[in-house]
Amino acid sequence: MESENRKVILSGIQPSGILTIGHLAGALKNWVDLQTQFQSYYMIADLHSITARQVPAELRQRTMETAALFLAAGIDPDKSVLFIQSHVPQHSQLAWVLNTFTGFGELGRMTQFKDKSERHPENINAGLFTYPVLMASDILLYQADLVPVGEDQKQHLELTRNLAQRFNFNYSDTFKIPEPYIPKIGSRIMSLQNPNVKMSKSDENVNSCIFLNDTNEVIINKIKRSVTDSDAEVRFDEENKSGISNLMTLYHLATGVSFEDIEKLFVGKGYGDFKLAVGNVVADWILPVREKFNEIMKDKNRLKEVLEYGAIQAQKVAYKTLDKVYKKVGFVRF
Ligand code: ATP
Ligand code: LTN
């Protein structure tokens, strides 16, 4: 685990809902591959999730479920450090320091903040505004080289790099400057009901998402009812045929069949046949993850042990960085 020369990656998912196939395609699938090459830190970002109001009992349940899904998707606690963000107090501690290096204007330009405050005008809290600073702390504490994220998080990564450089310049080399790692295919799985927006676990319309705990029947039905265009050609064209292109992406990720071969396979066939085929391959893809998830959720004690072990490992690394930062800014250390 402590192999010093391996590059470090860190990523996280908020426990703000049941994970979707977007998380499997855009995040977990890659995380599983990356953990063999990199020293990997994967966290459940519960501190981030309370920027939107959560029901406490549900948050607790979702946090454990998210951890179980990480394991079910193939994250191996012997290879990766898997932990709950709030178990490592250094995240909030570093965030406070970095807040004092972040401009008001910089945060105001974040598109996620603008989107979320437009969608939820009733709760535009300061935490939502400083969310990217907490995310920067997550990354910088572990001296991450690479951060696997979806396309939507690129701007937050850019801010993280700026903050790291600013701090290093003001004092001396403290933080590694991280790079985003965005998968070419799958980094933006679109909503099944509106293929021009990202599939999102907090979408009010459950038909827009395939949840990782949906049954085969539900998956097949949701794909059958998904919104596509009005011609009948299975062709990859994200601009003009975003619905079909999204389904082709899912088919590709589930089977490995290339876009070209998918087009050939469905020449002359209608969307009905195509949607049924996508439904079947996606259901087959998710089934083992769902079965493993159910198994893991039956043994809560084991899950708790894994998370406690992860938190201890994470704290050790996080403490080292925070200690350096506290010294550099001039806090008295005994
Ligand atoms: P929200 O609850 O607002 O929908 P989210 O699901 O986008 O949030 P997270 O749960 O924190 O946010 O996302 C974790 C990771 O999964 C991020 O890297 C994100 O980009 C990726 N991800 C989420 N949804 C998708 C998607 N539809 N396609 C590809 N990747 C996704
Ligand atoms: N903001 C991310 C979740 C997240 C994250 C992180 C991702 C929180 N901290 C650190 C990568 C690294 C999101 O909403 N997708």
Short mmCIF file of C-alpha atoms and ligand atoms in Angstrom, two decimals:
data_model
loop_
_atom_site.label_atom_id
_atom_site.label_comp_id
_atom_site.label_asym_id
_atom_site.label_seq_id
_atom_site.Cartn_x
_atom_site.Cartn_y
_atom_site.Cartn_z
CA MET A 1 0.00 0.00 0.00
CA GLU A 2 2.71 2.48 0.97
CA SER A 3 4.56 2.31 -2.32
CA GLU A 4 6.15 5.74 -2.40
CA ASN A 5 6.95 5.93 -6.11
CA ARG A 6 3.52 5.32 -7.48
CA LYS A 7 1.60 8.34 -8.68
CA VAL A 8 -1.38 9.31 -6.58
CA ILE A 9 -4.99 9.66 -7.65
CA LEU A 10 -7.96 10.86 -5.64
CA SER A 11 -11.63 11.11 -6.46
CA GLY A 12 -14.98 11.22 -4.75
CA ILE A 13 -18.72 10.93 -5.17
CA GLN A 14 -21.36 12.65 -3.07
CA PRO A 15 -23.81 10.39 -1.22
CA SER A 16 -26.68 12.59 -2.29
CA GLY A 17 -28.72 9.88 -4.00
CA ILE A 18 -28.53 6.38 -5.39
CA LEU A 19 -25.69 6.11 -7.88
CA THR A 20 -26.55 5.90 -11.55
CA ILE A 21 -25.06 4.21 -14.56
CA GLY A 22 -23.39 7.60 -15.19
CA HIS A 23 -21.26 7.03 -12.11
CA LEU A 24 -20.41 3.51 -13.20
CA ALA A 25 -19.48 4.65 -16.72
CA GLY A 26 -17.89 7.98 -15.91
CA ALA A 27 -16.22 7.21 -12.61
CA LEU A 28 -16.22 3.76 -11.02
CA LYS A 29 -15.28 1.76 -14.14
CA ASN A 30 -12.12 3.83 -14.51
CA TRP A 31 -11.34 3.94 -10.82
CA VAL A 32 -11.25 0.14 -10.78
CA ASP A 33 -8.72 0.10 -13.64
CA LEU A 34 -6.66 2.92 -12.16
CA GLN A 35 -6.26 1.35 -8.71
CA THR A 36 -3.82 -1.23 -10.08
CA GLN A 37 -1.39 1.43 -11.36
CA PHE A 38 -1.81 4.27 -8.89
CA GLN A 39 -1.89 4.83 -5.17
CA SER A 40 -5.62 5.53 -5.11
CA TYR A 41 -7.82 7.38 -2.64
CA TYR A 42 -11.57 7.12 -3.15
CA MET A 43 -13.92 8.90 -0.85
CA ILE A 44 -17.59 9.35 -0.19
CA ALA A 45 -17.96 13.13 -0.15
CA ASP A 46 -20.51 13.51 2.63
CA LEU A 47 -19.26 16.99 3.62
CA HIS A 48 -19.99 18.15 0.07
CA SER A 49 -23.44 16.61 0.07
CA ILE A 50 -24.83 18.81 2.85
CA THR A 51 -24.59 21.88 0.60
CA ALA A 52 -28.08 20.66 -0.34
CA ARG A 53 -30.43 19.83 2.54
CA GLN A 54 -30.29 16.12 3.41
CA VAL A 55 -32.54 14.02 5.63
CA PRO A 56 -30.06 12.79 8.30
CA ALA A 57 -31.15 9.13 8.40
CA GLU A 58 -31.17 9.01 4.60
CA LEU A 59 -27.73 10.58 4.38
CA ARG A 60 -26.36 7.91 6.72
CA GLN A 61 -27.99 5.17 4.67
CA ARG A 62 -26.80 6.63 1.33
CA THR A 63 -23.28 7.01 2.64
CA MET A 64 -23.07 3.32 3.49
CA GLU A 65 -24.77 2.38 0.20
CA THR A 66 -22.34 4.49 -1.79
CA ALA A 67 -19.42 2.77 -0.07
CA ALA A 68 -21.00 -0.62 -0.79
CA LEU A 69 -21.40 0.32 -4.44
CA PHE A 70 -17.76 1.33 -4.71
CA LEU A 71 -16.83 -2.14 -3.45
CA ALA A 72 -19.45 -3.85 -5.63
CA ALA A 73 -18.07 -2.10 -8.71
CA GLY A 74 -14.64 -3.51 -7.93
CA ILE A 75 -12.81 -1.03 -5.70
CA ASP A 76 -10.50 -3.25 -3.66
CA PRO A 77 -9.67 -1.99 -0.14
CA ASP A 78 -6.36 -3.87 -0.31
CA LYS A 79 -5.36 -1.78 -3.31
CA SER A 80 -7.13 1.55 -2.66
CA VAL A 81 -7.83 3.69 0.37
CA LEU A 82 -11.62 3.90 0.65
CA PHE A 83 -13.00 6.35 3.21
CA ILE A 84 -15.77 8.72 4.25
CA GLN A 85 -14.73 12.37 3.90
CA SER A 86 -16.10 13.47 7.29
CA HIS A 87 -13.94 10.81 9.00
CA VAL A 88 -10.85 12.78 8.04
CA PRO A 89 -11.11 16.18 9.78
CA GLN A 90 -8.15 17.59 7.84
CA HIS A 91 -10.44 18.16 4.83
CA SER A 92 -12.40 20.89 6.59
CA GLN A 93 -9.28 22.22 8.28
CA LEU A 94 -7.36 22.73 5.05
CA ALA A 95 -10.48 24.14 3.39
CA TRP A 96 -10.53 26.97 5.91
CA VAL A 97 -6.94 27.94 5.12
CA LEU A 98 -7.51 27.71 1.36
CA ASN A 99 -10.65 29.83 1.68
CA THR A 100 -8.40 32.70 2.65
CA PHE A 101 -6.52 32.30 -0.65
CA THR A 102 -9.62 32.18 -2.83
CA GLY A 103 -11.18 35.20 -4.49
CA PHE A 104 -14.90 35.91 -4.22
CA GLY A 105 -14.97 36.53 -7.97
CA GLU A 106 -13.24 33.24 -8.73
CA LEU A 107 -15.95 31.29 -6.92
CA GLY A 108 -18.71 33.35 -8.49
CA ARG A 109 -17.54 32.18 -11.94
CA MET A 110 -18.02 28.47 -11.15
CA THR A 111 -20.71 27.13 -13.46
CA GLN A 112 -21.81 24.44 -11.01
CA PHE A 113 -22.49 27.14 -8.41
CA LYS A 114 -24.44 29.18 -10.94
CA ASP A 115 -26.46 26.14 -12.09
CA LYS A 116 -27.22 24.90 -8.59
CA SER A 117 -28.17 28.32 -7.27
CA GLU A 118 -30.50 28.84 -10.23
CA ARG A 119 -32.11 25.45 -9.65
CA HIS A 120 -32.40 25.95 -5.88
CA PRO A 121 -32.92 29.65 -5.20
CA GLU A 122 -34.33 28.75 -1.78
CA ASN A 123 -30.97 27.50 -0.47
CA ILE A 124 -27.99 29.38 -1.86
CA ASN A 125 -25.75 28.81 1.15
CA ALA A 126 -22.14 29.84 1.69
CA GLY A 127 -21.13 26.16 1.62
CA LEU A 128 -22.43 25.84 -1.92
CA PHE A 129 -20.34 28.87 -2.83
CA THR A 130 -17.12 27.56 -1.24
CA TYR A 131 -17.75 23.94 -2.32
CA PRO A 132 -14.84 24.04 -4.83
CA VAL A 133 -12.41 25.06 -2.06
CA LEU A 134 -13.34 21.96 -0.07
CA MET A 135 -12.84 19.93 -3.23
CA ALA A 136 -9.39 21.52 -3.69
CA SER A 137 -8.55 20.49 -0.11
CA ASP A 138 -9.63 16.90 -0.80
CA ILE A 139 -7.22 16.74 -3.69
CA LEU A 140 -4.27 18.70 -2.31
CA LEU A 141 -4.17 16.91 1.07
CA TYR A 142 -3.14 13.69 -0.66
CA GLN A 143 -0.72 15.37 -3.09
CA ALA A 144 -2.72 13.84 -5.93
CA ASP A 145 -1.11 13.77 -9.38
CA LEU A 146 -4.30 12.88 -11.20
CA VAL A 147 -7.97 13.41 -10.46
CA PRO A 148 -10.42 11.26 -12.41
CA VAL A 149 -13.58 13.30 -12.84
CA GLY A 150 -16.44 13.84 -15.22
CA GLU A 151 -16.35 16.70 -17.73
CA ASP A 152 -18.47 18.88 -15.39
CA GLN A 153 -15.71 19.00 -12.75
CA LYS A 154 -12.96 20.37 -14.99
CA GLN A 155 -13.47 23.95 -13.82
CA HIS A 156 -13.13 22.90 -10.17
CA LEU A 157 -9.86 21.20 -11.04
CA GLU A 158 -8.60 24.37 -12.68
CA LEU A 159 -9.36 26.30 -9.48
CA THR A 160 -7.57 23.62 -7.44
CA ARG A 161 -4.46 24.04 -9.60
CA ASN A 162 -4.59 27.82 -9.21
CA LEU A 163 -4.93 27.61 -5.43
CA ALA A 164 -2.04 25.15 -5.18
CA GLN A 165 0.18 27.36 -7.31
CA ARG A 166 -0.80 30.47 -5.35
CA PHE A 167 0.00 28.85 -2.01
CA ASN A 168 3.30 27.40 -3.29
CA PHE A 169 4.27 30.81 -4.66
CA ASN A 170 3.41 32.64 -1.42
CA TYR A 171 5.36 30.25 0.83
CA SER A 172 7.36 27.46 -0.77
CA ASP A 173 6.62 24.20 -2.52
CA THR A 174 3.85 22.56 -0.53
CA PHE A 175 1.29 21.07 -2.89
CA LYS A 176 1.61 18.90 -5.96
CA ILE A 177 -0.19 20.50 -8.93
CA PRO A 178 -2.85 17.97 -9.98
CA GLU A 179 -4.10 17.18 -13.48
CA PRO A 180 -7.66 16.20 -14.37
CA TYR A 181 -8.13 12.75 -15.85
CA ILE A 182 -11.26 12.70 -17.98
CA PRO A 183 -12.20 9.47 -19.76
CA LYS A 184 -12.75 9.88 -23.51
CA ILE A 185 -15.92 7.82 -23.56
CA GLY A 186 -18.50 7.88 -20.76
CA SER A 187 -17.52 11.11 -19.03
CA ARG A 188 -20.97 12.52 -19.70
CA ILE A 189 -23.83 10.03 -19.78
CA MET A 190 -26.92 12.01 -20.63
CA SER A 191 -30.40 11.95 -19.12
CA LEU A 192 -32.72 9.43 -20.80
CA GLN A 193 -35.53 12.00 -20.80
CA ASN A 194 -33.50 14.99 -21.98
CA PRO A 195 -30.35 13.87 -23.77
CA ASN A 196 -29.00 17.42 -23.74
CA VAL A 197 -28.41 17.41 -19.96
CA LYS A 198 -26.25 15.13 -17.83
CA MET A 199 -27.88 12.13 -16.16
CA SER A 200 -28.00 13.23 -12.54
CA LYS A 201 -28.95 11.28 -9.42
CA SER A 202 -30.71 14.35 -8.05
CA ASP A 203 -32.99 14.67 -11.12
CA GLU A 204 -36.61 14.69 -10.02
CA ASN A 205 -37.71 12.48 -12.91
CA VAL A 206 -36.62 8.93 -12.01
CA ASN A 207 -37.09 7.85 -15.64
CA SER A 208 -34.16 10.06 -16.64
CA CYS A 209 -31.73 7.84 -14.72
CA ILE A 210 -30.73 4.22 -14.59
CA PHE A 211 -29.93 3.58 -10.96
CA LEU A 212 -27.44 0.88 -10.10
CA ASN A 213 -30.10 -0.87 -8.04
CA ASP A 214 -32.77 -0.86 -10.77
CA THR A 215 -34.00 -4.33 -11.70
CA ASN A 216 -33.51 -5.68 -15.23
CA GLU A 217 -37.16 -5.05 -16.00
CA VAL A 218 -36.98 -1.42 -14.86
CA ILE A 219 -33.76 -0.84 -16.83
CA ILE A 220 -35.23 -2.28 -20.02
CA ASN A 221 -38.40 -0.21 -19.60
CA LYS A 222 -36.57 3.04 -18.92
CA ILE A 223 -34.44 2.58 -22.03
CA LYS A 224 -37.49 1.65 -24.09
CA ARG A 225 -39.12 4.94 -23.05
CA SER A 226 -36.02 7.08 -23.50
CA VAL A 227 -36.22 10.19 -25.67
CA THR A 228 -34.63 9.93 -29.12
CA ASP A 229 -34.97 11.76 -32.44
CA SER A 230 -37.60 11.15 -35.07
CA ASP A 231 -35.60 9.53 -37.85
CA ALA A 232 -34.77 5.86 -37.58
CA GLU A 233 -31.05 5.54 -38.15
CA VAL A 234 -28.68 4.22 -35.48
CA ARG A 235 -25.76 6.58 -36.07
CA PHE A 236 -23.33 8.31 -33.70
CA ASP A 237 -23.88 12.06 -33.96
CA GLU A 238 -23.84 13.77 -30.57
CA GLU A 239 -24.96 17.11 -31.95
CA ASN A 240 -28.02 16.06 -33.95
CA LYS A 241 -28.82 12.67 -32.44
CA SER A 242 -27.90 13.07 -28.79
CA GLY A 243 -30.38 10.45 -27.51
CA ILE A 244 -29.21 7.71 -29.89
CA SER A 245 -25.55 8.64 -29.35
CA ASN A 246 -26.05 8.34 -25.60
CA LEU A 247 -27.59 4.88 -25.99
CA MET A 248 -24.73 3.88 -28.31
CA THR A 249 -22.26 5.00 -25.64
CA LEU A 250 -24.02 2.80 -23.08
CA TYR A 251 -24.03 -0.14 -25.52
CA HIS A 252 -20.32 0.38 -26.17
CA LEU A 253 -19.43 0.59 -22.48
CA ALA A 254 -21.48 -2.49 -21.63
CA THR A 255 -20.11 -4.70 -24.43
CA GLY A 256 -16.88 -3.19 -25.77
CA VAL A 257 -18.36 -3.22 -29.33
CA SER A 258 -17.08 -0.19 -31.30
CA PHE A 259 -19.41 2.60 -32.45
CA GLU A 260 -18.81 1.61 -36.07
CA ASP A 261 -19.79 -2.00 -35.42
CA ILE A 262 -22.87 -0.93 -33.47
CA GLU A 263 -23.99 1.11 -36.49
CA LYS A 264 -23.44 -1.91 -38.76
CA LEU A 265 -25.31 -4.21 -36.40
CA PHE A 266 -28.43 -2.08 -36.49
CA VAL A 267 -28.56 -1.05 -40.16
CA GLY A 268 -32.15 -1.22 -41.33
CA LYS A 269 -33.50 -1.96 -37.87
CA GLY A 270 -35.83 0.42 -36.05
CA TYR A 271 -35.21 2.21 -32.76
CA GLY A 272 -37.47 -0.32 -31.00
CA ASP A 273 -35.02 -3.17 -31.71
CA PHE A 274 -32.04 -1.01 -30.84
CA LYS A 275 -33.50 0.15 -27.54
CA LEU A 276 -34.33 -3.42 -26.55
CA ALA A 277 -30.77 -4.50 -27.33
CA VAL A 278 -29.34 -1.60 -25.31
CA GLY A 279 -31.68 -2.45 -22.42
CA ASN A 280 -30.51 -6.06 -22.41
CA VAL A 281 -26.78 -5.35 -22.52
CA VAL A 282 -27.04 -2.63 -19.88
CA ALA A 283 -29.07 -4.93 -17.61
CA ASP A 284 -26.41 -7.66 -18.03
CA TRP A 285 -23.70 -5.13 -17.21
CA ILE A 286 -25.34 -3.97 -13.99
CA LEU A 287 -26.61 -7.31 -12.71
CA PRO A 288 -23.34 -8.53 -11.09
CA VAL A 289 -22.79 -5.08 -9.50
CA ARG A 290 -26.29 -5.15 -8.01
CA GLU A 291 -25.88 -8.69 -6.71
CA LYS A 292 -22.54 -7.88 -5.10
CA PHE A 293 -24.03 -4.70 -3.63
CA ASN A 294 -26.86 -6.65 -1.97
CA GLU A 295 -24.37 -9.12 -0.55
CA ILE A 296 -22.16 -6.35 0.89
CA MET A 297 -25.12 -4.53 2.45
CA LYS A 298 -25.96 -7.71 4.39
CA ASP A 299 -22.66 -7.52 6.29
CA LYS A 300 -22.61 -3.97 7.70
CA ASN A 301 -19.90 -4.80 10.24
CA ARG A 302 -17.45 -5.79 7.53
CA LEU A 303 -18.28 -2.60 5.60
CA LYS A 304 -17.72 -0.55 8.74
CA GLU A 305 -14.33 -2.20 9.28
CA VAL A 306 -13.25 -1.41 5.73
CA LEU A 307 -14.25 2.25 6.15
CA GLU A 308 -12.55 2.58 9.55
CA TYR A 309 -9.35 1.14 8.16
CA GLY A 310 -9.56 3.51 5.17
CA ALA A 311 -10.07 6.54 7.43
CA ILE A 312 -6.97 5.71 9.49
CA GLN A 313 -4.84 5.38 6.36
CA ALA A 314 -6.22 8.60 4.90
CA GLN A 315 -5.74 10.57 8.14
CA LYS A 316 -2.04 9.73 8.28
CA VAL A 317 -1.39 11.19 4.84
CA ALA A 318 -3.75 14.13 5.31
CA TYR A 319 -2.18 15.05 8.63
CA LYS A 320 1.29 15.33 7.07
CA THR A 321 0.12 17.89 4.52
CA LEU A 322 -2.01 19.86 6.97
CA ASP A 323 0.87 20.05 9.43
CA LYS A 324 3.12 21.55 6.75
CA VAL A 325 0.44 24.07 5.81
CA TYR A 326 -0.18 25.12 9.42
CA LYS A 327 3.56 25.66 9.94
CA LYS A 328 3.91 27.67 6.76
CA VAL A 329 1.03 30.03 7.48
CA GLY A 330 2.46 30.73 10.94
CA PHE A 331 0.29 28.81 13.37
CA VAL A 332 2.04 27.91 16.62
CA ARG A 333 2.83 24.16 16.62
CA PHE A 334 3.98 22.45 19.82
P1 ATP B 1 -25.69 15.45 -8.54
O1 ATP B 1 -26.14 14.78 -7.28
O2 ATP B 1 -25.78 16.93 -8.51
O3 ATP B 1 -26.25 14.83 -9.77
P2 ATP B 1 -23.31 14.30 -9.47
O4 ATP B 1 -23.94 12.96 -9.50
O5 ATP B 1 -22.96 14.98 -10.72
O6 ATP B 1 -24.17 15.23 -8.54
P3 ATP B 1 -21.22 13.27 -7.90
O7 ATP B 1 -22.09 12.25 -7.37
O8 ATP B 1 -20.36 13.89 -6.90
O9 ATP B 1 -22.02 14.37 -8.60
O10 ATP B 1 -20.37 12.72 -9.12
C1 ATP B 1 -19.26 11.91 -8.91
C2 ATP B 1 -18.51 11.60 -10.18
O11 ATP B 1 -19.32 10.90 -11.10
C3 ATP B 1 -18.04 12.87 -10.87
O12 ATP B 1 -16.74 12.71 -11.36
C4 ATP B 1 -19.04 13.04 -11.95
O13 ATP B 1 -18.60 13.81 -13.00
C5 ATP B 1 -19.33 11.58 -12.32
N1 ATP B 1 -20.64 11.53 -12.91
C6 ATP B 1 -21.81 11.84 -12.31
N2 ATP B 1 -22.83 11.74 -13.20
C7 ATP B 1 -22.26 11.37 -14.38
C8 ATP B 1 -22.77 11.14 -15.70
N3 ATP B 1 -24.05 11.30 -15.97
N4 ATP B 1 -21.92 10.77 -16.67
C9 ATP B 1 -20.62 10.61 -16.40
N5 ATP B 1 -20.06 10.83 -15.20
C10 ATP B 1 -20.87 11.21 -14.20
N1 LTN B 2 -17.41 17.69 -6.67
C1 LTN B 2 -17.43 16.33 -7.15
C2 LTN B 2 -17.29 15.33 -6.04
C3 LTN B 2 -15.99 15.51 -5.36
C4 LTN B 2 -14.69 15.23 -5.89
C5 LTN B 2 -13.77 15.61 -4.87
C6 LTN B 2 -14.23 14.72 -7.10
C7 LTN B 2 -15.80 16.02 -4.11
N2 LTN B 2 -14.48 16.08 -3.82
C8 LTN B 2 -12.39 15.51 -5.06
C9 LTN B 2 -12.85 14.61 -7.27
C10 LTN B 2 -11.96 15.00 -6.28
C11 LTN B 2 -18.72 16.16 -7.92
O1 LTN B 2 -19.70 16.76 -7.62
N3 LTN B 2 -18.72 15.33 -8.89
#
